[in-house]
PDB file of C-alpha atoms in Angstrom:
ATOM      1  CA  MET A   1     -48.031  13.791   8.017  1.00 47.00           C
ATOM      2  CA  ALA A   2     -47.811  14.311   4.268  1.00 48.00           C
ATOM      3  CA  LEU A   3     -44.774  16.589   4.794  1.00 46.00           C
ATOM      4  CA  LEU A   4     -43.306  14.085   7.219  1.00 45.00           C
ATOM      5  CA  SER A   5     -43.606  11.042   4.948  1.00 49.00           C
ATOM      6  CA  LEU A   6     -42.245  13.258   1.965  1.00 48.00           C
ATOM      7  CA  GLY A   7     -39.232  13.992   4.327  1.00 49.00           C
ATOM      8  CA  ARG A   8     -38.567  10.234   5.067  1.00 57.00           C
ATOM      9  CA  ARG A   9     -38.386   9.273   1.500  1.00 61.00           C
ATOM     10  CA  ARG A  10     -35.410   8.014   0.055  1.00 65.00           C
ATOM     11  CA  VAL A  11     -33.972   7.561  -3.435  1.00 66.00           C
ATOM     12  CA  LEU A  12     -32.875   3.964  -2.618  1.00 64.00           C
ATOM     13  CA  PRO A  13     -35.320   1.302  -1.396  1.00 67.00           C
ATOM     14  CA  GLY A  14     -35.562   0.744   2.434  1.00 72.00           C
ATOM     15  CA  PHE A  15     -32.945  -0.415   4.885  1.00 76.00           C
ATOM     16  CA  ALA A  16     -33.929  -4.219   4.504  1.00 78.00           C
ATOM     17  CA  PRO A  17     -33.607  -4.716   0.870  1.00 81.00           C
ATOM     18  CA  THR A  18     -30.515  -2.379   0.613  1.00 81.00           C
ATOM     19  CA  LEU A  19     -28.664  -4.273   3.380  1.00 81.00           C
ATOM     20  CA  GLY A  20     -29.713  -7.649   1.914  1.00 82.00           C
ATOM     21  CA  PHE A  21     -28.232  -6.801  -1.631  1.00 82.00           C
ATOM     22  CA  THR A  22     -25.199  -5.352   0.092  1.00 84.00           C
ATOM     23  CA  LEU A  23     -24.581  -8.538   2.013  1.00 84.00           C
ATOM     24  CA  PHE A  24     -25.461 -10.614  -1.069  1.00 85.00           C
ATOM     25  CA  TYR A  25     -22.938  -8.839  -3.252  1.00 85.00           C
ATOM     26  CA  LEU A  26     -20.202  -8.806  -0.679  1.00 83.00           C
ATOM     27  CA  SER A  27     -20.438 -12.352  -0.160  1.00 82.00           C
ATOM     28  CA  LEU A  28     -20.475 -13.198  -3.850  1.00 82.00           C
ATOM     29  CA  ILE A  29     -17.333 -10.935  -4.742  1.00 84.00           C
ATOM     30  CA  VAL A  30     -15.391 -11.115  -1.514  1.00 78.00           C
ATOM     31  CA  LEU A  31     -16.403 -13.618   0.985  1.00 79.00           C
ATOM     32  CA  VAL A  32     -17.147 -16.808  -1.172  1.00 80.00           C
ATOM     33  CA  PRO A  33     -13.691 -16.609  -2.937  1.00 79.00           C
ATOM     34  CA  LEU A  34     -11.697 -16.068   0.402  1.00 76.00           C
ATOM     35  CA  ALA A  35     -13.751 -18.862   2.072  1.00 78.00           C
ATOM     36  CA  ALA A  36     -12.920 -21.242  -0.894  1.00 76.00           C
ATOM     37  CA  VAL A  37      -9.270 -20.773  -0.365  1.00 76.00           C
ATOM     38  CA  PHE A  38      -9.430 -21.441   3.484  1.00 74.00           C
ATOM     39  CA  LEU A  39     -11.658 -24.553   2.697  1.00 76.00           C
ATOM     40  CA  LYS A  40      -9.325 -25.872  -0.170  1.00 72.00           C
ATOM     41  CA  SER A  41      -6.141 -25.556   1.978  1.00 71.00           C
ATOM     42  CA  SER A  42      -7.779 -27.204   4.997  1.00 70.00           C
ATOM     43  CA  GLY A  43      -9.037 -30.157   2.963  1.00 67.00           C
ATOM     44  CA  HIS A  44      -5.721 -31.984   2.551  1.00 70.00           C
ATOM     45  CA  GLY A  45      -4.835 -32.166   6.288  1.00 76.00           C
ATOM     46  CA  TRP A  46      -2.784 -30.162   8.574  1.00 80.00           C
ATOM     47  CA  ASP A  47       0.689 -32.034   7.894  1.00 83.00           C
ATOM     48  CA  ALA A  48       0.369 -31.009   4.161  1.00 82.00           C
ATOM     49  CA  PHE A  49      -0.605 -27.452   4.703  1.00 83.00           C
ATOM     50  CA  TRP A  50       2.148 -26.954   7.231  1.00 87.00           C
ATOM     51  CA  ALA A  51       4.745 -28.317   4.982  1.00 87.00           C
ATOM     52  CA  ALA A  52       3.677 -26.339   1.879  1.00 85.00           C
ATOM     53  CA  ALA A  53       3.338 -22.950   3.820  1.00 87.00           C
ATOM     54  CA  THR A  54       6.721 -23.232   5.894  1.00 89.00           C
ATOM     55  CA  SER A  55       9.051 -24.546   3.381  1.00 90.00           C
ATOM     56  CA  PRO A  56      12.466 -22.472   3.502  1.00 92.00           C
ATOM     57  CA  ARG A  57      11.824 -21.111  -0.098  1.00 92.00           C
ATOM     58  CA  VAL A  58       8.475 -20.064   0.971  1.00 92.00           C
ATOM     59  CA  LEU A  59       9.448 -18.452   4.281  1.00 93.00           C
ATOM     60  CA  ALA A  60      12.123 -16.436   2.523  1.00 93.00           C
ATOM     61  CA  SER A  61       9.456 -15.232   0.199  1.00 93.00           C
ATOM     62  CA  TYR A  62       7.194 -14.145   2.988  1.00 92.00           C
ATOM     63  CA  ARG A  63      10.121 -12.135   4.685  1.00 93.00           C
ATOM     64  CA  LEU A  64      10.676 -10.316   1.331  1.00 93.00           C
ATOM     65  CA  SER A  65       7.136  -9.656   0.247  1.00 92.00           C
ATOM     66  CA  PHE A  66       5.785  -8.421   3.908  1.00 91.00           C
ATOM     67  CA  GLY A  67       8.934  -6.735   4.729  1.00 93.00           C
ATOM     68  CA  ALA A  68       9.630  -4.871   1.497  1.00 94.00           C
ATOM     69  CA  SER A  69       5.781  -4.029   1.692  1.00 93.00           C
ATOM     70  CA  LEU A  70       6.114  -2.461   5.093  1.00 92.00           C
ATOM     71  CA  ILE A  71       9.244  -0.700   4.215  1.00 95.00           C
ATOM     72  CA  ALA A  72       7.739   0.853   0.999  1.00 95.00           C
ATOM     73  CA  ALA A  73       4.515   1.918   2.709  1.00 94.00           C
ATOM     74  CA  ALA A  74       6.588   3.665   5.435  1.00 95.00           C
ATOM     75  CA  ILE A  75       8.741   5.424   2.843  1.00 96.00           C
ATOM     76  CA  ASN A  76       5.629   6.583   0.899  1.00 95.00           C
ATOM     77  CA  LEU A  77       4.140   7.733   3.995  1.00 94.00           C
ATOM     78  CA  VAL A  78       6.819  10.348   4.446  1.00 94.00           C
ATOM     79  CA  PHE A  79       7.407  11.219   0.988  1.00 95.00           C
ATOM     80  CA  GLY A  80       3.749  11.096  -0.101  1.00 94.00           C
ATOM     81  CA  LEU A  81       3.036  13.533   2.945  1.00 94.00           C
ATOM     82  CA  ILE A  82       5.611  16.040   1.360  1.00 93.00           C
ATOM     83  CA  LEU A  83       4.430  15.610  -2.143  1.00 94.00           C
ATOM     84  CA  ALA A  84       0.666  16.236  -1.161  1.00 93.00           C
ATOM     85  CA  TRP A  85       1.683  19.102   0.980  1.00 92.00           C
ATOM     86  CA  CYS A  86       3.668  20.793  -1.878  1.00 92.00           C
ATOM     87  CA  ILE A  87       0.630  20.386  -4.119  1.00 92.00           C
ATOM     88  CA  VAL A  88      -1.899  21.680  -1.894  1.00 90.00           C
ATOM     89  CA  ARG A  89       0.100  24.616  -0.157  1.00 88.00           C
ATOM     90  CA  TYR A  90       2.176  25.983  -2.849  1.00 89.00           C
ATOM     91  CA  GLU A  91       1.774  27.160  -6.508  1.00 89.00           C
ATOM     92  CA  PHE A  92       4.754  26.487  -9.034  1.00 88.00           C
ATOM     93  CA  PRO A  93       5.047  25.998 -12.726  1.00 91.00           C
ATOM     94  CA  GLY A  94       4.063  22.497 -13.888  1.00 89.00           C
ATOM     95  CA  LYS A  95       1.707  21.971 -10.940  1.00 89.00           C
ATOM     96  CA  LYS A  96      -1.130  20.257 -12.685  1.00 90.00           C
ATOM     97  CA  LEU A  97       1.391  18.125 -14.514  1.00 92.00           C
ATOM     98  CA  VAL A  98       2.829  16.885 -11.365  1.00 90.00           C
ATOM     99  CA  ASP A  99      -0.596  16.299  -9.941  1.00 90.00           C
ATOM    100  CA  ALA A 100      -1.464  14.282 -12.939  1.00 89.00           C
ATOM    101  CA  LEU A 101       1.612  12.083 -13.037  1.00 90.00           C
ATOM    102  CA  ILE A 102       0.772  10.959  -9.430  1.00 92.00           C
ATOM    103  CA  ASP A 103      -1.996   8.974 -10.881  1.00 90.00           C
ATOM    104  CA  LEU A 104       0.479   7.195 -13.520  1.00 89.00           C
ATOM    105  CA  PRO A 105       0.785   4.098 -11.562  1.00 89.00           C
ATOM    106  CA  PHE A 106      -3.029   3.686 -11.387  1.00 86.00           C
ATOM    107  CA  ALA A 107      -3.236   3.978 -15.265  1.00 85.00           C
ATOM    108  CA  LEU A 108      -0.065   2.327 -16.093  1.00 86.00           C
ATOM    109  CA  PRO A 109      -0.364  -1.443 -16.882  1.00 87.00           C
ATOM    110  CA  THR A 110       1.937  -3.247 -14.150  1.00 87.00           C
ATOM    111  CA  ALA A 111       3.828  -5.232 -16.681  1.00 87.00           C
ATOM    112  CA  VAL A 112       4.901  -1.916 -18.466  1.00 90.00           C
ATOM    113  CA  ALA A 113       5.788  -0.407 -15.167  1.00 89.00           C
ATOM    114  CA  GLY A 114       7.909  -3.582 -14.541  1.00 90.00           C
ATOM    115  CA  ILE A 115       9.748  -3.553 -17.666  1.00 91.00           C
ATOM    116  CA  ALA A 116      10.446   0.264 -17.491  1.00 91.00           C
ATOM    117  CA  LEU A 117      11.805   0.179 -14.007  1.00 92.00           C
ATOM    118  CA  THR A 118      13.943  -2.925 -14.997  1.00 91.00           C
ATOM    119  CA  ALA A 119      15.335  -1.051 -18.186  1.00 91.00           C
ATOM    120  CA  LEU A 120      16.124   1.835 -15.911  1.00 92.00           C
ATOM    121  CA  TYR A 121      17.567   0.231 -12.910  1.00 92.00           C
ATOM    122  CA  ALA A 122      19.470  -2.685 -14.692  1.00 91.00           C
ATOM    123  CA  PRO A 123      23.221  -2.582 -14.594  1.00 89.00           C
ATOM    124  CA  ASN A 124      23.251  -1.395 -18.134  1.00 89.00           C
ATOM    125  CA  GLY A 125      20.263   1.158 -17.547  1.00 89.00           C
ATOM    126  CA  TRP A 126      20.391   4.909 -17.372  1.00 90.00           C
ATOM    127  CA  VAL A 127      20.476   4.751 -13.456  1.00 91.00           C
ATOM    128  CA  GLY A 128      21.722   1.256 -12.744  1.00 90.00           C
ATOM    129  CA  SER A 129      24.673   1.958 -14.761  1.00 90.00           C
ATOM    130  CA  LEU A 130      25.623   4.955 -12.334  1.00 90.00           C
ATOM    131  CA  PHE A 131      25.895   2.316  -9.542  1.00 91.00           C
ATOM    132  CA  ALA A 132      27.672  -0.625 -11.591  1.00 88.00           C
ATOM    133  CA  PRO A 133      31.198  -1.352 -11.438  1.00 86.00           C
ATOM    134  CA  GLY A 134      32.875   1.640 -13.275  1.00 83.00           C
ATOM    135  CA  GLY A 135      29.881   4.002 -12.809  1.00 85.00           C
ATOM    136  CA  ALA A 136      30.211   7.411 -11.334  1.00 86.00           C
ATOM    137  CA  LEU A 137      28.431   6.440  -7.969  1.00 87.00           C
ATOM    138  CA  ALA A 138      29.937   3.001  -7.677  1.00 85.00           C
ATOM    139  CA  PRO A 139      32.975   3.933  -5.536  1.00 86.00           C
ATOM    140  CA  LEU A 140      30.423   4.898  -2.859  1.00 86.00           C
ATOM    141  CA  PHE A 141      29.540   1.257  -2.192  1.00 87.00           C
ATOM    142  CA  GLY A 142      32.822  -0.323  -2.715  1.00 81.00           C
ATOM    143  CA  GLU A 143      34.460  -2.037  -5.653  1.00 79.00           C
ATOM    144  CA  ALA A 144      31.538  -4.049  -6.650  1.00 82.00           C
ATOM    145  CA  GLY A 145      29.271  -0.976  -6.756  1.00 86.00           C
ATOM    146  CA  LEU A 146      25.428  -1.390  -5.996  1.00 90.00           C
ATOM    147  CA  LYS A 147      23.160  -3.717  -7.858  1.00 89.00           C
ATOM    148  CA  ILE A 148      19.601  -2.502  -7.928  1.00 90.00           C
ATOM    149  CA  ALA A 149      17.544  -4.534 -10.323  1.00 90.00           C
ATOM    150  CA  PHE A 150      17.244  -8.189  -9.867  1.00 90.00           C
ATOM    151  CA  THR A 151      17.877  -7.758  -5.899  1.00 91.00           C
ATOM    152  CA  PRO A 152      15.506  -7.133  -2.926  1.00 93.00           C
ATOM    153  CA  LEU A 153      16.345  -3.256  -3.404  1.00 93.00           C
ATOM    154  CA  GLY A 154      14.801  -3.556  -6.953  1.00 92.00           C
ATOM    155  CA  VAL A 155      11.370  -5.072  -5.446  1.00 93.00           C
ATOM    156  CA  LEU A 156      11.320  -2.201  -2.772  1.00 95.00           C
ATOM    157  CA  LEU A 157      11.689   0.398  -5.647  1.00 93.00           C
ATOM    158  CA  ALA A 158       8.851  -1.242  -7.511  1.00 93.00           C
ATOM    159  CA  LEU A 159       6.519  -1.286  -4.460  1.00 94.00           C
ATOM    160  CA  ILE A 160       7.381   2.417  -3.829  1.00 95.00           C
ATOM    161  CA  PHE A 161       6.408   3.087  -7.182  1.00 93.00           C
ATOM    162  CA  ILE A 162       3.183   1.456  -7.132  1.00 93.00           C
ATOM    163  CA  GLY A 163       2.221   2.525  -3.598  1.00 93.00           C
ATOM    164  CA  LEU A 164       2.888   6.186  -3.731  1.00 93.00           C
ATOM    165  CA  PRO A 165      -0.752   7.420  -5.018  1.00 93.00           C
ATOM    166  CA  PHE A 166      -2.439   5.705  -2.219  1.00 93.00           C
ATOM    167  CA  ILE A 167      -0.719   8.003   0.380  1.00 93.00           C
ATOM    168  CA  VAL A 168      -1.027  11.286  -1.828  1.00 94.00           C
ATOM    169  CA  ARG A 169      -4.633  10.811  -2.878  1.00 92.00           C
ATOM    170  CA  THR A 170      -5.570   9.919   0.772  1.00 91.00           C
ATOM    171  CA  VAL A 171      -3.981  12.795   2.335  1.00 92.00           C
ATOM    172  CA  GLN A 172      -4.536  15.496  -0.284  1.00 92.00           C
ATOM    173  CA  PRO A 173      -8.291  16.081   0.437  1.00 91.00           C
ATOM    174  CA  VAL A 174      -7.645  16.446   4.162  1.00 89.00           C
ATOM    175  CA  LEU A 175      -4.964  18.931   3.545  1.00 90.00           C
ATOM    176  CA  GLU A 176      -7.360  20.931   1.111  1.00 88.00           C
ATOM    177  CA  ASP A 177     -10.096  21.091   3.908  1.00 86.00           C
ATOM    178  CA  MET A 178      -7.630  22.049   6.596  1.00 84.00           C
ATOM    179  CA  GLU A 179      -8.038  25.450   7.826  1.00 79.00           C
ATOM    180  CA  THR A 180      -4.734  27.375   7.802  1.00 78.00           C
ATOM    181  CA  GLU A 181      -6.128  29.708  10.456  1.00 78.00           C
ATOM    182  CA  LEU A 182      -5.263  27.180  13.083  1.00 76.00           C
ATOM    183  CA  GLU A 183      -1.527  26.987  12.100  1.00 79.00           C
ATOM    184  CA  GLU A 184      -1.412  30.929  12.042  1.00 78.00           C
ATOM    185  CA  ALA A 185      -2.926  30.993  15.449  1.00 81.00           C
ATOM    186  CA  ALA A 186      -0.465  28.657  16.837  1.00 79.00           C
ATOM    187  CA  ALA A 187       2.367  30.688  15.206  1.00 79.00           C
ATOM    188  CA  SER A 188       1.115  33.867  16.849  1.00 80.00           C
ATOM    189  CA  LEU A 189       1.226  32.131  20.128  1.00 77.00           C
ATOM    190  CA  GLY A 190       4.863  31.497  19.639  1.00 78.00           C
ATOM    191  CA  ALA A 191       4.606  27.869  18.418  1.00 78.00           C
ATOM    192  CA  HIS A 192       7.653  26.821  16.361  1.00 81.00           C
ATOM    193  CA  ARG A 193       7.140  25.299  13.017  1.00 82.00           C
ATOM    194  CA  TRP A 194       7.714  21.637  14.274  1.00 85.00           C
ATOM    195  CA  THR A 195       5.484  22.127  17.371  1.00 85.00           C
ATOM    196  CA  THR A 196       2.797  23.337  14.990  1.00 83.00           C
ATOM    197  CA  PHE A 197       3.137  20.473  12.888  1.00 83.00           C
ATOM    198  CA  ARG A 198       3.272  17.914  15.592  1.00 83.00           C
ATOM    199  CA  TYR A 199       0.300  19.297  17.799  1.00 83.00           C
ATOM    200  CA  VAL A 200      -1.828  21.004  15.091  1.00 82.00           C
ATOM    201  CA  VAL A 201      -1.391  19.511  11.676  1.00 85.00           C
ATOM    202  CA  LEU A 202      -0.377  15.866  12.309  1.00 85.00           C
ATOM    203  CA  PRO A 203      -3.351  14.965  14.552  1.00 84.00           C
ATOM    204  CA  THR A 204      -5.690  16.134  11.661  1.00 85.00           C
ATOM    205  CA  LEU A 205      -3.775  14.056   9.081  1.00 88.00           C
ATOM    206  CA  MET A 206      -3.066  10.928  11.120  1.00 87.00           C
ATOM    207  CA  PRO A 207      -6.456   8.965  10.195  1.00 84.00           C
ATOM    208  CA  ALA A 208      -5.619   9.904   6.454  1.00 87.00           C
ATOM    209  CA  LEU A 209      -1.979   8.715   6.796  1.00 90.00           C
ATOM    210  CA  LEU A 210      -2.829   5.554   8.390  1.00 86.00           C
ATOM    211  CA  THR A 211      -5.637   4.812   5.726  1.00 86.00           C
ATOM    212  CA  GLY A 212      -3.067   5.579   2.990  1.00 90.00           C
ATOM    213  CA  PHE A 213      -0.465   3.385   4.663  1.00 90.00           C
ATOM    214  CA  ALA A 214      -3.056   0.472   4.955  1.00 86.00           C
ATOM    215  CA  LEU A 215      -3.986   0.817   1.171  1.00 87.00           C
ATOM    216  CA  ALA A 216      -0.434   1.081  -0.020  1.00 91.00           C
ATOM    217  CA  PHE A 217       0.640  -1.892   2.268  1.00 90.00           C
ATOM    218  CA  ALA A 218      -2.282  -3.962   0.912  1.00 86.00           C
ATOM    219  CA  ARG A 219      -1.483  -3.086  -2.766  1.00 89.00           C
ATOM    220  CA  ALA A 220       2.090  -3.862  -2.311  1.00 92.00           C
ATOM    221  CA  VAL A 221       1.747  -7.271  -0.678  1.00 89.00           C
ATOM    222  CA  GLY A 222      -0.187  -8.582  -3.525  1.00 85.00           C
ATOM    223  CA  GLU A 223       1.611  -6.799  -6.415  1.00 89.00           C
ATOM    224  CA  TYR A 224       2.880  -9.220  -9.237  1.00 89.00           C
ATOM    225  CA  GLY A 225       3.111  -7.468 -12.577  1.00 86.00           C
ATOM    226  CA  SER A 226       5.311  -4.632 -11.890  1.00 88.00           C
ATOM    227  CA  VAL A 227       7.669  -6.789  -9.392  1.00 91.00           C
ATOM    228  CA  ILE A 228       8.293  -9.829 -11.369  1.00 90.00           C
ATOM    229  CA  PHE A 229      10.573  -8.348 -13.910  1.00 89.00           C
ATOM    230  CA  ILE A 230      12.805  -6.377 -11.683  1.00 91.00           C
ATOM    231  CA  ALA A 231      13.027  -8.778  -8.919  1.00 88.00           C
ATOM    232  CA  GLY A 232      15.086 -11.429 -10.978  1.00 84.00           C
ATOM    233  CA  ASN A 233      13.406 -14.238  -9.212  1.00 85.00           C
ATOM    234  CA  ILE A 234      16.394 -15.789  -7.487  1.00 86.00           C
ATOM    235  CA  PRO A 235      15.344 -18.544  -5.126  1.00 86.00           C
ATOM    236  CA  MET A 236      15.710 -17.597  -1.488  1.00 88.00           C
ATOM    237  CA  VAL A 237      16.875 -13.962  -2.406  1.00 88.00           C
ATOM    238  CA  SER A 238      14.217 -12.130  -4.596  1.00 88.00           C
ATOM    239  CA  GLU A 239      11.389 -14.356  -4.963  1.00 90.00           C
ATOM    240  CA  ILE A 240       8.149 -12.635  -3.941  1.00 91.00           C
ATOM    241  CA  THR A 241       5.156 -14.735  -2.445  1.00 91.00           C
ATOM    242  CA  PRO A 242       2.803 -14.135  -5.284  1.00 91.00           C
ATOM    243  CA  LEU A 243       5.346 -15.508  -7.566  1.00 89.00           C
ATOM    244  CA  MET A 244       5.493 -18.809  -5.501  1.00 91.00           C
ATOM    245  CA  ILE A 245       1.702 -19.150  -5.776  1.00 89.00           C
ATOM    246  CA  ILE A 246       1.866 -18.848  -9.523  1.00 90.00           C
ATOM    247  CA  ALA A 247       4.669 -21.353  -9.625  1.00 88.00           C
ATOM    248  CA  LYS A 248       2.613 -23.737  -7.510  1.00 88.00           C
ATOM    249  CA  LEU A 249      -0.377 -23.377  -9.865  1.00 87.00           C
ATOM    250  CA  GLU A 250       1.764 -24.024 -12.843  1.00 88.00           C
ATOM    251  CA  GLN A 251       3.000 -27.359 -11.259  1.00 87.00           C
ATOM    252  CA  TYR A 252      -0.622 -28.180 -10.346  1.00 86.00           C
ATOM    253  CA  ASP A 253       0.304 -28.050  -6.711  1.00 86.00           C
ATOM    254  CA  TYR A 254      -3.165 -26.682  -5.449  1.00 84.00           C
ATOM    255  CA  VAL A 255      -2.400 -27.586  -1.903  1.00 84.00           C
ATOM    256  CA  GLY A 256       0.797 -25.701  -1.724  1.00 86.00           C
ATOM    257  CA  ALA A 257      -0.768 -22.642  -3.554  1.00 88.00           C
ATOM    258  CA  THR A 258      -3.833 -22.413  -1.375  1.00 88.00           C
ATOM    259  CA  ALA A 259      -1.643 -22.977   1.739  1.00 88.00           C
ATOM    260  CA  ILE A 260       0.712 -20.061   0.764  1.00 90.00           C
ATOM    261  CA  ALA A 261      -2.455 -17.828  -0.110  1.00 88.00           C
ATOM    262  CA  THR A 262      -4.147 -18.719   3.074  1.00 88.00           C
ATOM    263  CA  VAL A 263      -0.903 -17.486   5.015  1.00 88.00           C
ATOM    264  CA  MET A 264      -0.790 -14.410   3.067  1.00 87.00           C
ATOM    265  CA  LEU A 265      -4.471 -13.653   3.662  1.00 85.00           C
ATOM    266  CA  ALA A 266      -3.994 -14.456   7.659  1.00 85.00           C
ATOM    267  CA  PHE A 267      -1.158 -12.066   7.797  1.00 83.00           C
ATOM    268  CA  SER A 268      -2.836  -9.185   5.752  1.00 79.00           C
ATOM    269  CA  PHE A 269      -6.004  -9.382   8.096  1.00 81.00           C
ATOM    270  CA  VAL A 270      -3.944  -9.277  11.190  1.00 82.00           C
ATOM    271  CA  LEU A 271      -2.132  -6.137  10.023  1.00 77.00           C
ATOM    272  CA  LEU A 272      -4.881  -4.336   8.420  1.00 75.00           C
ATOM    273  CA  LEU A 273      -7.009  -4.922  11.370  1.00 82.00           C
ATOM    274  CA  ALA A 274      -4.109  -3.511  13.646  1.00 78.00           C
ATOM    275  CA  ILE A 275      -3.843  -0.453  11.292  1.00 74.00           C
ATOM    276  CA  ASN A 276      -7.538   0.190  11.245  1.00 75.00           C
ATOM    277  CA  GLY A 277      -7.550  -0.198  15.240  1.00 79.00           C
ATOM    278  CA  LEU A 278      -4.798   2.428  15.399  1.00 72.00           C
ATOM    279  CA  GLN A 279      -6.794   4.613  12.766  1.00 70.00           C
ATOM    280  CA  ALA A 280      -9.792   4.262  15.124  1.00 76.00           C
ATOM    281  CA  TRP A 281      -8.092   5.146  18.164  1.00 72.00           C
ATOM    282  CA  SER A 282      -6.474   8.205  16.585  1.00 65.00           C
ATOM    283  CA  SER A 283      -9.756   9.443  15.513  1.00 67.00           C
ATOM    284  CA  GLN A 284     -11.326   9.363  18.932  1.00 72.00           C
ATOM    285  CA  ARG A 285      -8.152  10.852  20.323  1.00 62.00           C
ATOM    286  CA  GLY A 286      -8.526  13.740  18.014  1.00 58.00           C
ATOM    287  CA  GLN A 287     -12.231  14.255  18.599  1.00 62.00           C
ATOM    288  CA  ARG A 288     -11.574  14.262  22.443  1.00 61.00           C
ATOM    289  CA  LYS A 289      -8.901  17.057  21.900  1.00 56.00           C
TER     290      LYS A 289
END
């Protein structure tokens, strides 16, 4: 009996106090602030909420924020996988430096990232000048060239910058634990590279890819500091939804700010639930195989 009771001992307290503290902390940090947003937005009536959340300027910001976030997460899904694969499977000079640079968007203040991207892609910047009228690459896009900063394209670049580490750091540990013998066995049975990737590698990586996609998307939707400079904040063109919330708060329009925030929360919850459901389905399918 003494050995049995010793085997059941846990470092932390029992289930009840641990669960109680978990629920209390989660409610205090997450649930109460989110509930306050919903209560604040619903306290002024449906008409006021609808008018604030569906004005043409706000709808344009929804399209830009959610559309650019989805596109940025999808682009990072592809190139983040390639980058993680190179780091895990290959040895090359400067590998540790590249591995460390991936975390730069985590450590770099968002405002600094926004200023750096703006200086780089502005019409007079190092990269932007190549696409500006008279630049080396401008003829590829017509007489007017291509304007990157202060357009939705600049917003997309900023969101790609801040979302890339989520994909790489989510996929990298799974790749490190993956046994290469499975790929070698598939190759010995005559499978081509694409067939091996599709039926051997991809099912194992799919849950991690979807998790990284969800994290990158969630970060991009709420990003403000690195986007605000390069966006240009042109009404109906390059205004992001977080900027609309800040503008409403500066005007003491708390109804409008909470209404927009509520819509963002609702859309984000739906998309994240869909992605998590797809991730669970992918994991169950992989286990059945």
